[in-house]
Coordinates of C-alpha atoms and ligand atoms in Angstrom, one line a residue:
M22 CA 47.6 -50.9 -35.3
T23 CA 50.5 -53.2 -34.4
A24 CA 52.4 -52.3 -31.2
L25 CA 56.0 -51.1 -31.6
I26 CA 58.7 -53.7 -30.9
P27 CA 61.0 -52.3 -28.2
T28 CA 64.7 -51.8 -28.9
T29 CA 68.0 -51.4 -27.2
D30 CA 71.2 -49.5 -28.0
L31 CA 73.3 -52.2 -26.5
A32 CA 75.4 -54.4 -28.7
L33 CA 75.1 -58.2 -28.1
D34 CA 78.4 -58.3 -26.2
E35 CA 77.3 -55.5 -23.9
I36 CA 74.3 -57.4 -22.7
A37 CA 74.8 -58.7 -19.2
L38 CA 71.9 -61.0 -18.1
G39 CA 73.7 -62.1 -15.0
N40 CA 74.0 -58.6 -13.6
P41 CA 71.0 -57.3 -11.5
D42 CA 71.7 -53.7 -12.7
T43 CA 70.6 -54.8 -16.2
F44 CA 67.0 -55.2 -14.8
L45 CA 66.9 -51.6 -13.6
R46 CA 67.2 -50.4 -17.2
D47 CA 64.3 -49.1 -19.3
D48 CA 65.1 -51.3 -22.3
V49 CA 64.9 -54.8 -20.7
D50 CA 62.2 -55.9 -23.2
G51 CA 64.3 -54.4 -26.0
I52 CA 67.2 -56.5 -24.9
F53 CA 65.2 -59.7 -25.0
A54 CA 63.7 -58.8 -28.4
K55 CA 67.3 -58.4 -29.7
L56 CA 68.4 -61.7 -28.1
R57 CA 65.4 -63.6 -29.6
A58 CA 66.3 -62.3 -33.0
E59 CA 70.1 -62.5 -32.9
R60 CA 71.2 -64.8 -30.2
P61 CA 68.4 -67.2 -29.1
V62 CA 70.9 -69.4 -27.2
G63 CA 73.9 -67.9 -25.5
F64 CA 76.3 -68.4 -22.6
D65 CA 76.3 -65.6 -20.0
A66 CA 78.6 -64.6 -17.2
E67 CA 77.3 -64.5 -13.6
Q68 CA 77.9 -61.5 -11.5
T69 CA 77.9 -63.5 -8.3
P70 CA 76.9 -61.5 -5.3
P71 CA 79.6 -60.8 -2.6
G72 CA 79.6 -63.6 -0.1
L73 CA 79.2 -66.4 -2.6
P74 CA 82.0 -68.2 -4.5
P75 CA 82.2 -67.1 -8.2
G76 CA 79.7 -68.9 -10.4
P77 CA 80.6 -70.7 -13.6
G78 CA 78.1 -68.8 -15.8
F79 CA 74.9 -70.1 -17.4
W80 CA 73.2 -71.0 -20.7
S81 CA 70.4 -68.6 -21.6
F82 CA 67.3 -69.7 -23.6
V83 CA 65.1 -66.9 -24.7
R84 CA 62.6 -68.4 -27.2
H85 CA 59.3 -69.7 -26.0
G86 CA 59.6 -73.0 -27.8
D87 CA 63.0 -74.0 -26.3
M88 CA 61.8 -73.9 -22.7
F89 CA 59.3 -76.7 -22.6
G90 CA 61.8 -79.5 -23.2
I91 CA 64.0 -78.2 -20.3
S92 CA 61.1 -77.7 -17.9
R93 CA 59.5 -81.1 -18.5
D94 CA 62.6 -83.2 -18.6
Y95 CA 63.4 -83.3 -14.9
E96 CA 65.7 -86.3 -15.3
A97 CA 68.1 -84.3 -17.6
F98 CA 67.5 -81.0 -15.9
T99 CA 67.4 -81.0 -12.1
S100 CA 65.9 -78.4 -9.7
V101 CA 68.6 -79.3 -7.2
P102 CA 70.4 -77.3 -5.7
A103 CA 68.7 -74.1 -6.9
V104 CA 66.2 -72.6 -9.4
G105 CA 67.6 -69.1 -9.4
I106 CA 70.9 -68.3 -11.1
F107 CA 73.0 -68.1 -8.0
D108 CA 73.6 -71.0 -5.6
Y109 CA 72.5 -69.2 -2.3
P110 CA 73.0 -71.4 0.7
V111 CA 69.3 -71.9 1.4
R112 CA 66.9 -74.6 0.3
T113 CA 63.2 -74.0 -0.4
S114 CA 61.4 -77.3 -0.2
I115 CA 59.6 -78.8 -3.2
I116 CA 60.8 -76.2 -5.7
N117 CA 64.3 -77.6 -5.1
M118 CA 63.3 -81.3 -5.3
D119 CA 62.9 -83.7 -8.2
P120 CA 60.3 -86.4 -8.7
P121 CA 59.5 -88.9 -7.2
V122 CA 60.2 -87.3 -3.8
H123 CA 58.9 -83.9 -5.1
T124 CA 55.6 -85.5 -6.1
R125 CA 55.0 -87.0 -2.6
Y126 CA 55.5 -83.7 -0.9
R127 CA 53.5 -81.7 -3.5
L128 CA 50.5 -84.0 -3.1
L129 CA 50.3 -82.9 0.6
V130 CA 49.1 -79.4 -0.4
N131 CA 47.9 -79.8 -4.0
R132 CA 44.2 -80.2 -2.9
G133 CA 44.2 -76.9 -1.1
F134 CA 45.1 -75.0 -4.3
T135 CA 42.9 -76.5 -7.0
P136 CA 40.7 -74.1 -9.0
R137 CA 37.7 -75.5 -7.1
M138 CA 39.1 -74.9 -3.6
I139 CA 40.3 -71.4 -4.6
G140 CA 36.8 -70.7 -6.1
R141 CA 35.4 -71.4 -2.6
L142 CA 37.7 -68.7 -1.2
E143 CA 36.7 -66.1 -3.7
E144 CA 34.1 -64.4 -1.5
S145 CA 36.5 -64.1 1.5
I146 CA 39.2 -62.8 -0.8
G147 CA 36.7 -60.2 -2.1
A148 CA 35.9 -59.2 1.5
Q149 CA 39.7 -58.9 2.3
A150 CA 40.2 -56.7 -0.8
R151 CA 37.3 -54.4 0.1
R152 CA 38.7 -53.9 3.7
I153 CA 42.2 -53.0 2.3
V154 CA 40.8 -50.4 -0.1
E155 CA 38.4 -49.0 2.5
D156 CA 41.3 -48.5 4.9
V157 CA 43.0 -46.0 2.5
A158 CA 39.9 -44.6 0.7
E159 CA 39.8 -41.4 2.7
R160 CA 43.5 -40.6 2.3
G161 CA 43.4 -39.7 -1.4
E162 CA 47.0 -41.0 -2.0
A163 CA 49.1 -44.0 -1.2
D164 CA 52.1 -46.1 -2.2
L165 CA 50.2 -48.7 -4.2
V166 CA 52.8 -51.4 -3.4
T167 CA 53.1 -51.2 0.3
D168 CA 49.7 -49.8 1.2
I169 CA 47.5 -51.8 -1.1
A170 CA 49.0 -54.5 -3.4
A171 CA 51.2 -56.2 -0.8
K172 CA 48.3 -56.5 1.7
L173 CA 46.0 -58.9 -0.2
P174 CA 48.4 -61.7 -1.1
G175 CA 50.1 -61.4 2.3
Q176 CA 46.8 -61.7 4.1
V177 CA 45.3 -64.5 2.0
I178 CA 48.3 -66.8 2.2
A179 CA 48.7 -66.0 5.9
T180 CA 45.0 -66.9 6.5
M181 CA 45.4 -70.2 4.5
L182 CA 48.5 -71.1 6.6
G183 CA 47.0 -70.0 9.9
V184 CA 49.4 -67.1 10.6
P185 CA 47.8 -64.6 13.0
D186 CA 47.2 -61.0 11.9
E187 CA 49.7 -59.6 14.4
D188 CA 52.6 -61.6 12.8
Q189 CA 51.9 -60.8 9.2
D190 CA 54.1 -57.6 8.9
M191 CA 57.1 -59.4 10.4
V192 CA 56.6 -62.3 8.0
Q193 CA 56.4 -59.9 5.0
R194 CA 59.7 -58.1 6.1
H195 CA 61.5 -61.4 6.1
T196 CA 60.0 -62.7 2.8
N197 CA 61.1 -59.4 1.1
A198 CA 64.7 -59.9 2.4
F199 CA 64.6 -63.5 1.3
I200 CA 63.6 -62.9 -2.3
A201 CA 65.7 -59.7 -3.0
P202 CA 69.2 -60.2 -1.6
S203 CA 70.6 -57.9 -4.3
D204 CA 68.3 -55.0 -3.4
P205 CA 69.7 -52.8 -0.6
E206 CA 66.2 -51.7 0.5
Y207 CA 65.2 -55.2 1.3
A208 CA 68.3 -57.1 2.2
G209 CA 71.6 -56.2 0.5
T210 CA 73.8 -59.1 1.5
V211 CA 73.8 -62.9 1.3
E212 CA 74.0 -62.9 5.2
D213 CA 70.8 -60.8 5.4
M214 CA 69.1 -63.3 3.1
V215 CA 70.2 -66.3 5.1
A216 CA 69.1 -64.5 8.3
A217 CA 65.7 -63.9 6.8
S218 CA 65.4 -67.5 5.7
D219 CA 66.3 -68.7 9.2
A220 CA 63.8 -66.3 10.7
I221 CA 61.0 -67.5 8.5
E222 CA 61.9 -71.1 9.2
D223 CA 62.0 -70.5 13.0
Y224 CA 58.7 -68.8 12.8
A225 CA 57.2 -71.7 10.8
K226 CA 58.5 -74.2 13.4
H227 CA 56.8 -72.3 16.1
L228 CA 53.6 -72.4 14.1
G229 CA 54.0 -76.1 13.2
R230 CA 54.5 -77.2 16.8
A231 CA 51.3 -75.4 17.8
K232 CA 49.4 -77.0 14.9
R233 CA 50.8 -80.5 15.7
D234 CA 49.4 -80.2 19.2
H235 CA 46.1 -78.4 18.2
P236 CA 45.4 -78.9 14.5
T237 CA 42.9 -76.5 12.8
D238 CA 41.4 -76.3 9.4
D239 CA 44.4 -74.8 7.5
V240 CA 47.2 -75.8 5.2
T241 CA 49.8 -75.8 7.9
S242 CA 47.9 -78.3 10.0
A243 CA 47.5 -80.5 7.0
I244 CA 51.2 -80.6 6.2
V245 CA 52.5 -80.9 9.8
N246 CA 50.3 -83.9 10.6
A247 CA 50.6 -85.7 7.2
E248 CA 52.7 -88.8 6.7
V249 CA 55.1 -88.9 3.7
T250 CA 57.3 -91.6 2.3
G251 CA 60.8 -90.2 2.4
A252 CA 63.8 -90.9 0.1
D253 CA 64.6 -93.9 2.3
G254 CA 61.2 -95.5 1.6
N255 CA 59.9 -95.2 5.2
R256 CA 56.7 -93.4 6.1
A257 CA 56.7 -90.8 8.8
T258 CA 55.3 -87.4 9.7
I259 CA 57.2 -84.7 8.0
D260 CA 60.4 -83.6 9.7
M261 CA 60.2 -80.1 11.3
D262 CA 63.1 -78.8 9.2
E263 CA 61.4 -79.9 6.0
F264 CA 58.1 -78.6 7.2
A265 CA 59.6 -75.2 7.9
E266 CA 61.1 -75.1 4.4
F267 CA 57.7 -76.0 2.9
V268 CA 55.9 -73.2 4.8
K269 CA 58.7 -70.8 3.8
L270 CA 58.1 -71.6 0.1
L271 CA 54.4 -71.1 0.5
L272 CA 54.9 -67.7 2.2
V273 CA 57.4 -66.5 -0.3
G274 CA 55.7 -67.9 -3.4
G275 CA 52.4 -66.5 -2.3
N276 CA 53.5 -63.0 -1.4
E277 CA 55.9 -60.9 -3.6
T278 CA 54.9 -62.5 -6.9
T279 CA 51.2 -61.6 -6.6
R280 CA 52.0 -58.2 -5.1
N281 CA 54.1 -57.5 -8.2
A282 CA 51.4 -58.7 -10.5
I283 CA 48.8 -56.4 -9.0
T284 CA 51.2 -53.5 -9.1
H285 CA 52.0 -54.1 -12.7
G286 CA 48.3 -54.4 -13.4
V287 CA 47.8 -50.8 -12.1
R288 CA 50.8 -49.6 -14.0
L289 CA 49.6 -51.2 -17.3
F290 CA 46.0 -49.9 -16.8
S291 CA 47.5 -46.4 -16.5
E292 CA 49.5 -47.0 -19.7
F293 CA 46.6 -48.5 -21.6
P294 CA 43.4 -46.8 -20.4
D295 CA 41.3 -48.3 -23.1
Q296 CA 42.1 -51.8 -21.8
K297 CA 41.3 -50.6 -18.2
A298 CA 37.9 -49.4 -19.4
R299 CA 37.3 -52.7 -21.3
F300 CA 38.0 -54.7 -18.1
L301 CA 35.9 -52.5 -15.9
A302 CA 32.9 -52.8 -18.2
D303 CA 32.9 -56.6 -17.6
P304 CA 35.1 -57.5 -14.6
Q305 CA 33.6 -60.9 -14.2
G306 CA 33.7 -61.9 -17.8
L307 CA 37.2 -60.7 -18.4
A308 CA 38.7 -61.6 -15.0
V309 CA 40.7 -64.6 -16.1
T310 CA 41.9 -63.2 -19.5
T311 CA 42.9 -59.9 -17.9
A312 CA 44.8 -61.6 -15.1
D313 CA 46.6 -63.8 -17.7
E314 CA 47.5 -60.8 -19.9
I315 CA 48.9 -58.9 -16.9
L316 CA 50.8 -62.0 -15.9
R317 CA 52.2 -62.4 -19.5
Y318 CA 53.1 -58.7 -19.9
A319 CA 54.6 -58.2 -16.5
T320 CA 56.2 -61.7 -15.9
P321 CA 56.8 -61.2 -12.2
V322 CA 59.2 -64.2 -12.1
T323 CA 61.7 -63.4 -14.8
L324 CA 63.4 -66.8 -15.0
M325 CA 63.8 -70.3 -13.7
R326 CA 67.0 -72.2 -13.8
R327 CA 67.8 -75.9 -14.0
T328 CA 71.1 -77.8 -13.9
A329 CA 72.0 -80.5 -16.5
T330 CA 72.5 -83.9 -14.9
R331 CA 74.2 -85.3 -18.1
D332 CA 75.5 -84.2 -21.4
V333 CA 72.5 -83.2 -23.5
E334 CA 71.5 -81.1 -26.5
V335 CA 68.9 -78.3 -26.6
A336 CA 68.0 -76.4 -29.8
G337 CA 71.1 -77.7 -31.4
T338 CA 73.3 -76.5 -28.5
P339 CA 75.4 -79.1 -26.6
I340 CA 75.0 -78.7 -22.8
A341 CA 77.5 -80.4 -20.5
A342 CA 76.6 -82.3 -17.3
G343 CA 76.7 -79.7 -14.4
D344 CA 76.0 -76.7 -16.6
K345 CA 73.4 -74.2 -15.4
V346 CA 70.5 -73.6 -17.9
V347 CA 68.2 -70.6 -17.6
M348 CA 64.7 -70.3 -19.1
W349 CA 64.0 -66.5 -19.6
Y350 CA 60.2 -66.5 -19.2
R351 CA 60.1 -62.8 -19.5
S352 CA 61.5 -63.2 -23.0
G353 CA 59.4 -66.1 -24.1
N354 CA 56.2 -64.2 -23.2
F355 CA 56.9 -61.8 -26.0
D356 CA 57.9 -64.3 -28.7
D357 CA 56.1 -63.5 -31.9
A358 CA 56.4 -67.1 -33.0
V359 CA 53.6 -67.7 -30.4
F360 CA 51.9 -64.5 -29.6
D361 CA 50.2 -62.4 -32.2
D362 CA 51.3 -58.7 -31.9
P363 CA 53.1 -59.5 -28.6
Y364 CA 53.6 -56.0 -27.4
R365 CA 49.9 -55.2 -27.6
F366 CA 48.4 -55.3 -24.1
D367 CA 45.0 -57.0 -24.7
V368 CA 42.8 -58.0 -21.8
G369 CA 40.8 -60.3 -24.0
R370 CA 43.8 -62.2 -25.4
D371 CA 42.8 -65.9 -25.8
P372 CA 44.6 -68.2 -26.1
N373 CA 47.4 -66.9 -24.0
P374 CA 50.0 -69.6 -23.4
H375 CA 52.3 -67.5 -21.3
L376 CA 55.2 -68.9 -19.3
T377 CA 54.7 -66.9 -16.2
F378 CA 53.8 -69.9 -14.1
G379 CA 56.4 -72.1 -15.7
A380 CA 56.9 -74.0 -18.9
G381 CA 55.0 -77.1 -17.8
G382 CA 56.4 -80.0 -16.0
P383 CA 56.2 -81.0 -12.3
H384 CA 57.0 -77.6 -10.9
Y385 CA 54.2 -75.6 -12.6
C386 CA 53.1 -73.0 -10.1
L387 CA 51.0 -74.4 -7.3
G388 CA 49.4 -71.0 -6.7
A389 CA 48.4 -70.2 -10.3
S390 CA 44.6 -70.3 -9.6
L391 CA 45.0 -68.3 -6.4
A392 CA 47.1 -65.7 -8.0
R393 CA 44.6 -65.2 -10.9
V394 CA 41.7 -64.7 -8.5
E395 CA 43.7 -62.3 -6.3
I396 CA 44.7 -60.1 -9.3
G397 CA 41.2 -60.0 -10.8
V398 CA 39.4 -59.3 -7.5
M399 CA 41.9 -56.7 -6.3
L400 CA 41.9 -54.7 -9.5
A401 CA 38.1 -54.8 -9.8
T402 CA 37.6 -53.7 -6.2
L403 CA 40.2 -50.9 -6.4
Y404 CA 38.8 -49.2 -9.5
Q405 CA 35.1 -49.7 -8.5
R406 CA 35.7 -48.0 -5.1
L407 CA 38.3 -45.4 -6.4
P408 CA 37.4 -44.9 -10.0
D409 CA 39.7 -42.0 -10.7
L410 CA 42.8 -43.6 -9.2
E411 CA 45.9 -42.6 -11.2
V412 CA 49.6 -43.3 -11.1
T413 CA 51.5 -40.1 -10.2
G414 CA 55.1 -41.1 -10.6
P415 CA 57.4 -43.8 -12.1
P416 CA 57.6 -47.2 -10.5
V417 CA 60.7 -47.8 -8.3
R418 CA 62.1 -51.1 -9.6
M419 CA 63.6 -53.8 -7.5
R420 CA 67.3 -54.6 -8.2
A421 CA 67.0 -58.3 -8.9
V422 CA 67.7 -60.7 -11.8
S423 CA 64.9 -63.2 -11.0
S424 CA 62.0 -60.9 -10.0
H425 CA 60.4 -58.2 -12.1
G426 CA 59.6 -56.4 -8.9
V427 CA 58.3 -52.9 -8.1
K428 CA 59.0 -51.6 -4.6
H429 CA 57.0 -48.4 -4.8
L430 CA 54.4 -46.8 -7.1
P431 CA 52.7 -43.5 -6.0
V432 CA 49.0 -43.2 -6.8
R433 CA 46.3 -40.6 -6.1
W434 CA 42.5 -40.4 -6.2
T435 CA 39.6 -38.2 -5.0
P436 CA 39.2 -39.1 -1.3
A437 CA 36.0 -41.1 -0.9
Ligands
HEM501 C1 51.7 -63.8 -9.9 C2 51.9 -64.7 -9.0 C3 52.8 -65.9 -9.2 C4 53.8 -66.1 -10.1 C5 54.3 -65.3 -11.2 C6 54.4 -67.4 -9.8 C7 55.4 -68.0 -10.5 C8 55.9 -69.3 -10.2 C9 56.9 -70.0 -11.0 C10 57.5 -69.4 -12.3 C11 57.1 -71.2 -10.5 C12 58.1 -72.2 -10.9 C13 57.6 -73.0 -12.1 C14 58.6 -73.9 -12.7 O1 59.7 -74.1 -12.2 O2 58.3 -74.5 -13.7 C15 56.3 -71.3 -9.3 C16 56.2 -72.3 -8.4 C17 55.6 -72.3 -7.2 N1 54.7 -71.4 -6.8 FE1 54.1 -69.7 -7.8 N2 53.8 -67.9 -8.6 C18 52.8 -67.0 -8.2 C19 51.9 -67.1 -7.2 C20 52.0 -68.1 -6.3 C21 51.1 -68.2 -5.1 C22 49.9 -67.3 -4.8 C23 51.5 -69.3 -4.5 C24 50.8 -69.8 -3.2 C25 51.2 -70.5 -2.3 C26 52.6 -69.9 -5.2 C27 53.3 -71.1 -4.8 C28 54.2 -71.7 -5.6 C29 54.9 -73.0 -5.2 C30 54.6 -73.7 -3.9 C31 55.7 -73.4 -6.2 C32 56.6 -74.6 -6.3 C33 55.9 -75.7 -7.0 C34 56.7 -76.9 -7.2 O3 57.9 -76.9 -7.2 O4 56.1 -78.0 -7.4 N3 52.9 -69.2 -6.3 N4 55.5 -70.1 -9.2

């Protein structure tokens, strides 16, 4: 049976994609279905957060096929100054650079994140997941997000970067505030976001100085001691400010996104118990397709933005130099031009050309392999140890345009 296509009661001119409150609604997928059918390219107003000058608005592309040209053509569509809709006064390393400088910096860390290198970490990721679940097993209930899902990505990326255990909660507090400046529980103001950004960078510099003096076998030591050719053509070890931005990006990129994916995985398994049973019958064989289907269906990063460097046309629409262009991955992931029966949650879906890690091009997610492993390992560990785990209340959504985030999700199981 074909899954129902979601709907919305909103008229086209009532849809406000630049307003974070839109993403607290129950009909977000219905809104995107309507846009794909009736307004595949449109210009939207920005509800700029207090503390920032009013923004000019942005072009929205919601069909899967329209995003690749934008994402791959970095000469016409730059990632400077920002890849979120709003121009917050913070920079985040390679995600805000264009080739060729981007390429030189990305190569410093690429090797640590290849599928082969991540495969070698799988055993230790499994051990970390088992410890996290063991810590709560006797309690019989938990907030899935804060007690379970947040822990694994936080610990894994911290271990890879050499962040000691005792600093990890502090780092997580700041990364929450950094990614969700429109959610009052995490930050609430642009000043809070900038303060969080500064705090992470200060911490990174403290870590970097230690690793410059005493390098160890971690990603931080590799970056801080590497030589790069800068925009001026000279080779030098990476500047401390640039290093701190790089570490901030890795901490932020590796934390909330994967936590949200794991949380959505549990939510989706509770909505589609037949697919949970299918995955648990063969967690090894279905690990990758299950992770990819959760990533498609949940799309933890809702969008990526670029800025046109010159007058250009996309899907027949003229875009002027300086215009903001937004690729709505959460919409493209349900495009029936690409996905058969897109609202069916199918843990065996293959092929699954979702846009969750980007629409190709130089910025394709560095942590894609790591995220897939963490999602598969965490879900298998959780349900093997706590087989009757069930969701007992609605997810508390994050108020944010760019993240499909869940802040809390109550769960219960028979204490074990
Ligand atoms: C479910 C988890 C994740 C999602 C949904 C996600 C999503 C994304 C997206 C959409 C992009 C931008 C792609 C583009 O502009 O074309 C990106 C870039 C990036 N991600 Fe992830 N990510 C996830 C996990 C991770 C992890 C675990 C790391 C680990 C460090 C990571 C590190 C990065 C970095 C460094 C970039 C910038 C790459 C560049 O600009 O070259 N991500 N990610």
